[in-house]
JSON list of C-alpha atoms in Angstrom, two decimals:
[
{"chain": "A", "resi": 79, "resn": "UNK", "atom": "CA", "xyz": [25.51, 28.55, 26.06]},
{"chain": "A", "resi": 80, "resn": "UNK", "atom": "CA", "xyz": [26.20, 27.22, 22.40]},
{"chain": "A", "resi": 81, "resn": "UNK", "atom": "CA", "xyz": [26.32, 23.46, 23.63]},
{"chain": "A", "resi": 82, "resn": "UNK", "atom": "CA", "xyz": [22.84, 24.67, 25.65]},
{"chain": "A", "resi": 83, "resn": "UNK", "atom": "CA", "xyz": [21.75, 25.97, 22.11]},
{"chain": "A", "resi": 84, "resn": "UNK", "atom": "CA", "xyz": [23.17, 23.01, 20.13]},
{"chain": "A", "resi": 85, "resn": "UNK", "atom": "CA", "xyz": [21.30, 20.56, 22.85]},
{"chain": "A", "resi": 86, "resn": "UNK", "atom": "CA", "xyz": [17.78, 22.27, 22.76]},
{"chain": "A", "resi": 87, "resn": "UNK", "atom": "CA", "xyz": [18.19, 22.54, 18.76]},
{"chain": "A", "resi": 88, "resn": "UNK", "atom": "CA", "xyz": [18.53, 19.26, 18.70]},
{"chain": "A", "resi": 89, "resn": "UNK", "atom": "CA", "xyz": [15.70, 18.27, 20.79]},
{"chain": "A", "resi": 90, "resn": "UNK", "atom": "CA", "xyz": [13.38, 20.14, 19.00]},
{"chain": "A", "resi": 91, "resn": "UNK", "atom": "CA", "xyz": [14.44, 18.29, 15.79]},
{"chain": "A", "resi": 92, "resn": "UNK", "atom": "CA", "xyz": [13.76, 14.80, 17.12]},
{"chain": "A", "resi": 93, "resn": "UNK", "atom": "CA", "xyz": [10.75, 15.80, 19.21]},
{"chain": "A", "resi": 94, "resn": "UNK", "atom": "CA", "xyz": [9.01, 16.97, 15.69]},
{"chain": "A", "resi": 95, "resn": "UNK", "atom": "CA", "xyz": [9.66, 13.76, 14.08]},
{"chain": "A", "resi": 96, "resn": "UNK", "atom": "CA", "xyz": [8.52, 11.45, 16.63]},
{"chain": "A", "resi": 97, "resn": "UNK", "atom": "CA", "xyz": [5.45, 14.00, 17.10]},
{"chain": "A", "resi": 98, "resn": "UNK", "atom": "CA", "xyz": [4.62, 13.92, 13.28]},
{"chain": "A", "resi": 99, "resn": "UNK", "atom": "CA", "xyz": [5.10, 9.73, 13.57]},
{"chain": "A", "resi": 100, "resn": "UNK", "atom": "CA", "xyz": [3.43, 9.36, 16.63]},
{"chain": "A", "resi": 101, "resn": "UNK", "atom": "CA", "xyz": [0.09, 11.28, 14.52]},
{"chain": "A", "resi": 102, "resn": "UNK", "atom": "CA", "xyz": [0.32, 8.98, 12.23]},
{"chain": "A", "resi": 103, "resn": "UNK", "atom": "CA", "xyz": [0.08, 5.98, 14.00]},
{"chain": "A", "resi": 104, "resn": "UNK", "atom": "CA", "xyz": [-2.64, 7.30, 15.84]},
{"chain": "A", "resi": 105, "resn": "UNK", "atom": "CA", "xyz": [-4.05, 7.90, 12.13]},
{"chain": "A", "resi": 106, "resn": "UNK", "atom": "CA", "xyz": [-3.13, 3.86, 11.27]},
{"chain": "A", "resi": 107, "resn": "UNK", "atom": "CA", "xyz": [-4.85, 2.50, 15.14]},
{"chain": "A", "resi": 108, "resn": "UNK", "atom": "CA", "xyz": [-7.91, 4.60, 14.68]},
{"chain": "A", "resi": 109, "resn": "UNK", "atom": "CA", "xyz": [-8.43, 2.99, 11.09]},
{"chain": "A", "resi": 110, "resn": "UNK", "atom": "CA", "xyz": [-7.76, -0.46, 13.10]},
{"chain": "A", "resi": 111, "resn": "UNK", "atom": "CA", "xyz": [-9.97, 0.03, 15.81]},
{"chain": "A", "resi": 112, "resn": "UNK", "atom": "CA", "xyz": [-12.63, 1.12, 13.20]},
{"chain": "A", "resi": 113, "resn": "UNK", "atom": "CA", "xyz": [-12.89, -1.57, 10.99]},
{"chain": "A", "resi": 114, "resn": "UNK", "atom": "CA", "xyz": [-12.61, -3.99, 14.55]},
{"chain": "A", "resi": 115, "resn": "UNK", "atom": "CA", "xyz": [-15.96, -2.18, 15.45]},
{"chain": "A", "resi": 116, "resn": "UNK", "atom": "CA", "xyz": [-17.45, -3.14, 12.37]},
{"chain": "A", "resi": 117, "resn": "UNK", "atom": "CA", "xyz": [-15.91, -6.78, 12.22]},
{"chain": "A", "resi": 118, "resn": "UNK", "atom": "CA", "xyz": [-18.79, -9.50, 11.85]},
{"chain": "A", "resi": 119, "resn": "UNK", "atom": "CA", "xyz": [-17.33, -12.57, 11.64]},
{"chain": "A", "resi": 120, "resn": "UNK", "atom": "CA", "xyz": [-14.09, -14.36, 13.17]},
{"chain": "A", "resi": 121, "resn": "UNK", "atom": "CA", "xyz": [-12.53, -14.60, 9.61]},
{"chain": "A", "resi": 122, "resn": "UNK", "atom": "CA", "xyz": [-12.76, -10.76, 9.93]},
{"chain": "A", "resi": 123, "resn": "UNK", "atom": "CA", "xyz": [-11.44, -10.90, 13.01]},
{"chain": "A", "resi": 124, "resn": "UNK", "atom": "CA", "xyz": [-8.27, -12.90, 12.56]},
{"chain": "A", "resi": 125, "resn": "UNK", "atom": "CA", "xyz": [-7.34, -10.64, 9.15]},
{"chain": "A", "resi": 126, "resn": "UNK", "atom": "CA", "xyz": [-7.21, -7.62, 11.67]},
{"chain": "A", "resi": 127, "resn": "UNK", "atom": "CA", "xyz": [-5.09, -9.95, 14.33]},
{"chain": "A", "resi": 128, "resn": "UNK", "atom": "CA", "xyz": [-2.83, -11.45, 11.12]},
{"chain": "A", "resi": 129, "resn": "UNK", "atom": "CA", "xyz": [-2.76, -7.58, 10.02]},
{"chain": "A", "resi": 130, "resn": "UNK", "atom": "CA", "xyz": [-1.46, -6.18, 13.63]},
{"chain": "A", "resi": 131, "resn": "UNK", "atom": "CA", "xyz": [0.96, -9.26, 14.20]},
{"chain": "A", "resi": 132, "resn": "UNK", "atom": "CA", "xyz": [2.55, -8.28, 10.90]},
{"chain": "A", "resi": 133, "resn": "UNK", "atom": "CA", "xyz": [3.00, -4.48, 11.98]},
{"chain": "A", "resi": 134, "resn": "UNK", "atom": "CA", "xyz": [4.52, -5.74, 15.06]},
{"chain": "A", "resi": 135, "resn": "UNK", "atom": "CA", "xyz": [1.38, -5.01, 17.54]},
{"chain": "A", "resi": 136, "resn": "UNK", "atom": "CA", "xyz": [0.96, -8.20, 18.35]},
{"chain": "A", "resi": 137, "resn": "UNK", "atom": "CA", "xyz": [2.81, -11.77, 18.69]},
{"chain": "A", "resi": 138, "resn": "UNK", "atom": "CA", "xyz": [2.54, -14.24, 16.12]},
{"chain": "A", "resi": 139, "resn": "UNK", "atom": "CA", "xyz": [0.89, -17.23, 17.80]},
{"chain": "A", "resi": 140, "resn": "UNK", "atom": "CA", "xyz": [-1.51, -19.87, 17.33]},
{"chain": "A", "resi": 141, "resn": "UNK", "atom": "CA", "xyz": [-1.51, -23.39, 18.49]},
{"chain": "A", "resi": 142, "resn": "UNK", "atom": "CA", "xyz": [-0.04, -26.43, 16.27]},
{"chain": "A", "resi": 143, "resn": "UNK", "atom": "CA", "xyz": [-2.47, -27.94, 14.64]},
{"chain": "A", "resi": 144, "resn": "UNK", "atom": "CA", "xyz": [-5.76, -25.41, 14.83]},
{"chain": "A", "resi": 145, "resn": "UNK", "atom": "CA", "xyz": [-7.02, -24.38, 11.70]},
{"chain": "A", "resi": 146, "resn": "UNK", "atom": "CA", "xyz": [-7.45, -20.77, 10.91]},
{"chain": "A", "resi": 147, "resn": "UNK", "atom": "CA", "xyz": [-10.67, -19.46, 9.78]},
{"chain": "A", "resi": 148, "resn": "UNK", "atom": "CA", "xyz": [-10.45, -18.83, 5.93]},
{"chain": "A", "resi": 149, "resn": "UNK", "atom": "CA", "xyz": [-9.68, -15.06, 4.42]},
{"chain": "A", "resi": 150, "resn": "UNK", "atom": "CA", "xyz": [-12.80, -12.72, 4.91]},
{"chain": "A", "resi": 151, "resn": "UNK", "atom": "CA", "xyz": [-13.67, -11.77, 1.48]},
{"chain": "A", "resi": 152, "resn": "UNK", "atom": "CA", "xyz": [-14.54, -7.88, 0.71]},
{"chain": "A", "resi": 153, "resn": "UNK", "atom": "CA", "xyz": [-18.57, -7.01, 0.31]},
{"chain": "A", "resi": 154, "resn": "UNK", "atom": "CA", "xyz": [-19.99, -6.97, -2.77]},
{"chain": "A", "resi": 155, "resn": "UNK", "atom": "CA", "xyz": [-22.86, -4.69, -4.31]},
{"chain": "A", "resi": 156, "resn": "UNK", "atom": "CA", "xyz": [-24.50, -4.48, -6.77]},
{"chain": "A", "resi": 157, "resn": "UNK", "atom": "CA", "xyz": [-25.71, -0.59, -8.23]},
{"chain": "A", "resi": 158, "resn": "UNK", "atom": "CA", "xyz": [-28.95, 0.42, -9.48]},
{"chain": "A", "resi": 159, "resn": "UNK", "atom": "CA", "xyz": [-26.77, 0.64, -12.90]},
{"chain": "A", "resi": 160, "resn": "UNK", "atom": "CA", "xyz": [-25.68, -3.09, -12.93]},
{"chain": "A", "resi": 161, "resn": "UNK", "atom": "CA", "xyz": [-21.95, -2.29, -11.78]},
{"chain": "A", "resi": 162, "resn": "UNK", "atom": "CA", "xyz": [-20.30, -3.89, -9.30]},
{"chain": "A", "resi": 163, "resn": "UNK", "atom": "CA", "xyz": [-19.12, -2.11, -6.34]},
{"chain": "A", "resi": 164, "resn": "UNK", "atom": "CA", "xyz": [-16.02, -3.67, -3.65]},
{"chain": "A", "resi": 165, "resn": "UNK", "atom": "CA", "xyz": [-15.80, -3.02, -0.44]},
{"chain": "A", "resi": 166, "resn": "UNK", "atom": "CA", "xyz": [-13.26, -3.75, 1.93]},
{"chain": "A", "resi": 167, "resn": "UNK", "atom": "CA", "xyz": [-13.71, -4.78, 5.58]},
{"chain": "A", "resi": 168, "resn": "UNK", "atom": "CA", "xyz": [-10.21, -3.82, 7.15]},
{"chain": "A", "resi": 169, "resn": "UNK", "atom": "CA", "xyz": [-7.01, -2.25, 6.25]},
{"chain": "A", "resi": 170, "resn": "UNK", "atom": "CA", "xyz": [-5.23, -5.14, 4.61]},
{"chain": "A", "resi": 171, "resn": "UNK", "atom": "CA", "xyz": [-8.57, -5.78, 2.12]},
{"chain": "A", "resi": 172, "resn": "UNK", "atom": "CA", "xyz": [-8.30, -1.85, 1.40]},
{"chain": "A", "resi": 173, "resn": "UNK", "atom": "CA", "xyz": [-4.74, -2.25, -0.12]},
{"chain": "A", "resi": 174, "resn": "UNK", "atom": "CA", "xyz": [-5.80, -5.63, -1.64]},
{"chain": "A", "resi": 175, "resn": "UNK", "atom": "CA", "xyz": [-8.48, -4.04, -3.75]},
{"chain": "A", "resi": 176, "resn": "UNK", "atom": "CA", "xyz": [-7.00, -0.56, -4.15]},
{"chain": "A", "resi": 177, "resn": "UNK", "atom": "CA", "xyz": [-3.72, -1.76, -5.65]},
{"chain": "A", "resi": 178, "resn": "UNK", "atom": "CA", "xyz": [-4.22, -5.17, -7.11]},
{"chain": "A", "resi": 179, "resn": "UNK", "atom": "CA", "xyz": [-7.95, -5.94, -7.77]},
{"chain": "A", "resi": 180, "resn": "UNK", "atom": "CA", "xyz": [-8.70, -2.52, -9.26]},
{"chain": "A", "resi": 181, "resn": "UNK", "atom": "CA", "xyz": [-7.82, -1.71, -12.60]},
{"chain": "A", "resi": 182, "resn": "UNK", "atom": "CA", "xyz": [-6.45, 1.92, -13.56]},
{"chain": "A", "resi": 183, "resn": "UNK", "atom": "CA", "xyz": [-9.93, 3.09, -14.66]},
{"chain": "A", "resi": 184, "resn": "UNK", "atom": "CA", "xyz": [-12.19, 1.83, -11.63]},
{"chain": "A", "resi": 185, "resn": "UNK", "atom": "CA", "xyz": [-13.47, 4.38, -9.33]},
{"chain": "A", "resi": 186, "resn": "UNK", "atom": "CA", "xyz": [-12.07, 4.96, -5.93]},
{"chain": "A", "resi": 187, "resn": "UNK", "atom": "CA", "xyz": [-14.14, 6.32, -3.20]},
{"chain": "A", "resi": 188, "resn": "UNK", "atom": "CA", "xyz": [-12.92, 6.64, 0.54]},
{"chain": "A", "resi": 189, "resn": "UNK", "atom": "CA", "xyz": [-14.69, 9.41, 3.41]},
{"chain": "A", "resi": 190, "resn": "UNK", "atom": "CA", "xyz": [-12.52, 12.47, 3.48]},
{"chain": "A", "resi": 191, "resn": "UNK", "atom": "CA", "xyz": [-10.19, 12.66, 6.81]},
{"chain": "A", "resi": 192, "resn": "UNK", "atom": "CA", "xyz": [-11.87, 9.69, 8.31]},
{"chain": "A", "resi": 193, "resn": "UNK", "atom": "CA", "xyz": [-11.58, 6.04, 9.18]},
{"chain": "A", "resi": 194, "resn": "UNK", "atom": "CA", "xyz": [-12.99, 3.21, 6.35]},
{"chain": "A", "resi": 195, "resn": "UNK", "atom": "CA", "xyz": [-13.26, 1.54, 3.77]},
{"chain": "A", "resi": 196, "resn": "UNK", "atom": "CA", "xyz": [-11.89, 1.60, 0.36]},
{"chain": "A", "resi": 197, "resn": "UNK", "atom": "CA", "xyz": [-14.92, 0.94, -1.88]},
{"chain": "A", "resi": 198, "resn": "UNK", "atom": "CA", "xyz": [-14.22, 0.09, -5.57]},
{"chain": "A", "resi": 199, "resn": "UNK", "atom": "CA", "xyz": [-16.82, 1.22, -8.57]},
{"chain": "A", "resi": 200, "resn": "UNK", "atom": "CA", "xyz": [-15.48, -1.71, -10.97]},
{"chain": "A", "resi": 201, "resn": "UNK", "atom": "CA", "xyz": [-16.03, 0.69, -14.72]},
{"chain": "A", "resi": 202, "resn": "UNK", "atom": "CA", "xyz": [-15.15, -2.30, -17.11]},
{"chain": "A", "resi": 203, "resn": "UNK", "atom": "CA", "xyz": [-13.94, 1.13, -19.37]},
{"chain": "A", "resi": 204, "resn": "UNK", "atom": "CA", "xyz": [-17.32, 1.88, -19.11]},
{"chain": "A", "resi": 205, "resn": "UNK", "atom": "CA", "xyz": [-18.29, 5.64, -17.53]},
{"chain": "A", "resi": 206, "resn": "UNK", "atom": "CA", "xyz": [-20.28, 4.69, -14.39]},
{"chain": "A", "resi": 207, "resn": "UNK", "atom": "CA", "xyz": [-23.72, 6.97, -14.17]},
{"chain": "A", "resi": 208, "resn": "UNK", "atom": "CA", "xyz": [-24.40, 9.56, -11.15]},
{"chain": "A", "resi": 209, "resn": "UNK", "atom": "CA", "xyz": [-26.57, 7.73, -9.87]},
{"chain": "A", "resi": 210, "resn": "UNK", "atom": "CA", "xyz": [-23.87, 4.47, -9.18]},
{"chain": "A", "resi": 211, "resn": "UNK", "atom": "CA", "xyz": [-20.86, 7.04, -7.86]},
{"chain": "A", "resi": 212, "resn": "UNK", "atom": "CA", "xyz": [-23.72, 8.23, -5.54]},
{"chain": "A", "resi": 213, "resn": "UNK", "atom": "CA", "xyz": [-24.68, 4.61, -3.92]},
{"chain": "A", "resi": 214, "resn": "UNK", "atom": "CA", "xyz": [-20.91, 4.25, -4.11]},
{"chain": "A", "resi": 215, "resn": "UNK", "atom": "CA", "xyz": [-20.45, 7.39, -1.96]},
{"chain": "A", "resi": 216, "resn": "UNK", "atom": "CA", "xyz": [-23.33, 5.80, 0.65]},
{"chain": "A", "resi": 217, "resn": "UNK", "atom": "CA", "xyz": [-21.58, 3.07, 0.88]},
{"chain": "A", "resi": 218, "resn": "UNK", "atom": "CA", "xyz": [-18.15, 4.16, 1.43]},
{"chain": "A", "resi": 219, "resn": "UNK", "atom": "CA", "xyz": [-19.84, 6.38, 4.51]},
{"chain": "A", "resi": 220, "resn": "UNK", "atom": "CA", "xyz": [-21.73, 3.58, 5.86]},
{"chain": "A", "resi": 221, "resn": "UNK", "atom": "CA", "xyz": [-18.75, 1.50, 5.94]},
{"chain": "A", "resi": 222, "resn": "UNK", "atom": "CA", "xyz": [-16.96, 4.45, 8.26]},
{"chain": "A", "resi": 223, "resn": "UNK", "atom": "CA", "xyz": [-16.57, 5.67, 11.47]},
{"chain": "A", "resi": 224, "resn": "UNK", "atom": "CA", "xyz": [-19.31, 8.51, 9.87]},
{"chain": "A", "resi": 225, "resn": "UNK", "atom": "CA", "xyz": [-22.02, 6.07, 9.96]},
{"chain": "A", "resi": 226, "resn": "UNK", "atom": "CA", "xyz": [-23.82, 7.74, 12.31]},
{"chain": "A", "resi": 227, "resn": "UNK", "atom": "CA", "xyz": [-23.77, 11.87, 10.54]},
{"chain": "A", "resi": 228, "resn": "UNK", "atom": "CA", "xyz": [-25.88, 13.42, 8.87]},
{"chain": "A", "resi": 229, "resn": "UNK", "atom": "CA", "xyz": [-23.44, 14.81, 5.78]},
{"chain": "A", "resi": 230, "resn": "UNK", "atom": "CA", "xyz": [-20.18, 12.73, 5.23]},
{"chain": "A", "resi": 231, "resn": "UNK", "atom": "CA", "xyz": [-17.80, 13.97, 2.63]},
{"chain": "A", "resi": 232, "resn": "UNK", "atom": "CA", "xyz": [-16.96, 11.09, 0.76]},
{"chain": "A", "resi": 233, "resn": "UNK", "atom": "CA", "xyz": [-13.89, 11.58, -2.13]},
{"chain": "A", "resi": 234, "resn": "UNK", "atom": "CA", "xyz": [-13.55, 10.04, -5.14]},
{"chain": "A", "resi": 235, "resn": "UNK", "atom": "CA", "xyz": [-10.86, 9.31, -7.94]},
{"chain": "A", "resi": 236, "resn": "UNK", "atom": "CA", "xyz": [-9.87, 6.99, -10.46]},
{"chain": "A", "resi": 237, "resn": "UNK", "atom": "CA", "xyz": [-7.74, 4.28, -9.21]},
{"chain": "A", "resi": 238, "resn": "UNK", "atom": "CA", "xyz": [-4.92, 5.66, -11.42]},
{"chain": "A", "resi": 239, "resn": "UNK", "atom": "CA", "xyz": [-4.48, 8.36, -9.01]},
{"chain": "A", "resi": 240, "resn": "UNK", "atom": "CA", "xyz": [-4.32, 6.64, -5.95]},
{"chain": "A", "resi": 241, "resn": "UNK", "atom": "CA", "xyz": [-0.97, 6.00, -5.03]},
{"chain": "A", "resi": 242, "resn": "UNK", "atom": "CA", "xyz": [0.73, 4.16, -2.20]},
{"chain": "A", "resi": 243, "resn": "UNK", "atom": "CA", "xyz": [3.85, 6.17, -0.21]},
{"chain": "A", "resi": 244, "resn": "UNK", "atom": "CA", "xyz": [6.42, 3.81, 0.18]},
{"chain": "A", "resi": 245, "resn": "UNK", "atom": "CA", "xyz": [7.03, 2.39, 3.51]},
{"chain": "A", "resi": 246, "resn": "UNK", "atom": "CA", "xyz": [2.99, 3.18, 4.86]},
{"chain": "A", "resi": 247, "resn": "UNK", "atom": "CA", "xyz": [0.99, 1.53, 6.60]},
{"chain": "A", "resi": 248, "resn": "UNK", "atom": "CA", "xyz": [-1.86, -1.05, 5.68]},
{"chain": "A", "resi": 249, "resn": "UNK", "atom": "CA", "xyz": [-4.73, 1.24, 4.20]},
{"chain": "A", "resi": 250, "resn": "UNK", "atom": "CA", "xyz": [-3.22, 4.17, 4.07]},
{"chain": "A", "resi": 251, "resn": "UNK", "atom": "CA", "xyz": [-2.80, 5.75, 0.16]},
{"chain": "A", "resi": 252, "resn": "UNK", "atom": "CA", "xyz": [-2.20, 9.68, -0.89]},
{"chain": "A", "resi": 253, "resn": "UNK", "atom": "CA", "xyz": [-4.50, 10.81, -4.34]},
{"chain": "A", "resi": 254, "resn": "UNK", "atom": "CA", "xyz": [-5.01, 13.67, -6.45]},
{"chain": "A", "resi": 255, "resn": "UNK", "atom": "CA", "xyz": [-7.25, 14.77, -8.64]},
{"chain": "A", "resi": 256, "resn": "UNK", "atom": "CA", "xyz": [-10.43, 13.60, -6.73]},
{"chain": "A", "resi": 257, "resn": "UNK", "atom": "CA", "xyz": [-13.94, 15.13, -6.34]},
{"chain": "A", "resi": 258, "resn": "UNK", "atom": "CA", "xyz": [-15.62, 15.03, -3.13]},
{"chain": "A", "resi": 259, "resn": "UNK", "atom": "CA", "xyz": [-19.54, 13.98, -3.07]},
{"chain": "A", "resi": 260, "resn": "UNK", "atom": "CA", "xyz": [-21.70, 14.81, -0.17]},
{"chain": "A", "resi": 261, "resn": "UNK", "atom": "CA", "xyz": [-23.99, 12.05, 1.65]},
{"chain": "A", "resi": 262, "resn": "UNK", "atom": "CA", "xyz": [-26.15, 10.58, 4.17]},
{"chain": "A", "resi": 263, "resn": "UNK", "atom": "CA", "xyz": [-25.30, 7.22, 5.22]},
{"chain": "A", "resi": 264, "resn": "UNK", "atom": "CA", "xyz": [-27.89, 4.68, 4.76]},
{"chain": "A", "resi": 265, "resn": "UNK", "atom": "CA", "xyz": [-27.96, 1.11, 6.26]},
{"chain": "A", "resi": 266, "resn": "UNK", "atom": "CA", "xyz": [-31.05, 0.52, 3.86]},
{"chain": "A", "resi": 267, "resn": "UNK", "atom": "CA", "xyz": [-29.54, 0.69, 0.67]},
{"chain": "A", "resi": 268, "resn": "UNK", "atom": "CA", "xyz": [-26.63, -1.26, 1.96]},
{"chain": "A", "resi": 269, "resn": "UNK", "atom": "CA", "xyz": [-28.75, -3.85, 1.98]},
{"chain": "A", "resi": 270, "resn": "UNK", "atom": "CA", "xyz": [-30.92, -3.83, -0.75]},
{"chain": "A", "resi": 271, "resn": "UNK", "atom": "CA", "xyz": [-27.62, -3.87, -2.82]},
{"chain": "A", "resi": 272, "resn": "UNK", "atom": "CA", "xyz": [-25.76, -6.50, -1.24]},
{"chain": "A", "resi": 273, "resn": "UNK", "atom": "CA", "xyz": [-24.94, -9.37, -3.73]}
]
């Protein structure tokens, strides 16, 4: 009975670890097919293939000699304000400008408990109005799997408190102190603030 006990004790052990890793690589593939579904170009494209192939999803391959489309860049916008506002088009862009481009005072912004993008609020040291956090916050949910709800909570922070665990995936970043905004995606302003 105690090697019965010892074996079942056991189990149960592993089985929640693999459960809790298996969740979050659900978490990490749902974030990848996302940003596929909003790809719109093949530079796009072969950052999410170069970004799999690195995690091991897929083979490294290519033939000699073909060129590789250059880097997508992220989207840039311009606020009402005059600040600029990054956003990033897959997971490997949302690391990119979380923890290098961004400087400890920017704004982050991501949806709350969803799929998307990182979007950036670059400050200068200046404080950015309400009015720029809240085209910030439409952005950030039109960039999402949310695109299509009515009220998206969308969080916010300053960069300094967005942190990268150690050994996570591509996109993926813990934060603290935030404040959560609540908006209505809108494809219109998207555009009218694209540089």
């Amino acid at each position: 009975y105690f090697k019965e006990y010892k074996k079942t004790y056991t189990a149960e052990q592993v089985l929640g670890e693999q459960i809790a890793a298996g969740e979050k690589e659900l978490v990490y593939l749902d974030s990848v097919f996302d940003a596929l579904s909003r790809a719109e170009s093949t530079a796009e494209l072969q950052d999410i293939r170069e970004e799999l192939a690195a995690g091991g999803y897929l083979k490294r391959g290519g033939a000699k000699g073909k060129s590789l489309p250059a880097r997508s860049k992220p989207m840039r916008f311009l606020s009402s304000d005059g600040f600029s506002i990054l956003v990033g088009r897959n997971n490997r862009q949302n690391d990119e400008l979380t923890l290098r481009v961004a400087a400890k005072n920017d704004i982050w912004l991501h949806v709350k408990n969803i799929p998307g993008s990182h979007v950036i609020v670059l400050t200068e040291g200046a404080v950015p109005p309400d009015r720029t956090l809240e085209e910030a916050a439409i952005l950030a949910a039109y960039y999402s799997k949310a695109r299509q709800s009515a009220s998206v909570p969308v969080d916010y922070a300053p960069v300094r408190k967005v942190k990268k665990p150690a050994g996570a995936k591509p996109g993926m970043v813990i934060y603290e102190g935030n404040r959560t905004a609540y908006v209505q995606p809108d494809g219109e302003l998207a555009k009218k603030l694209a540089e």
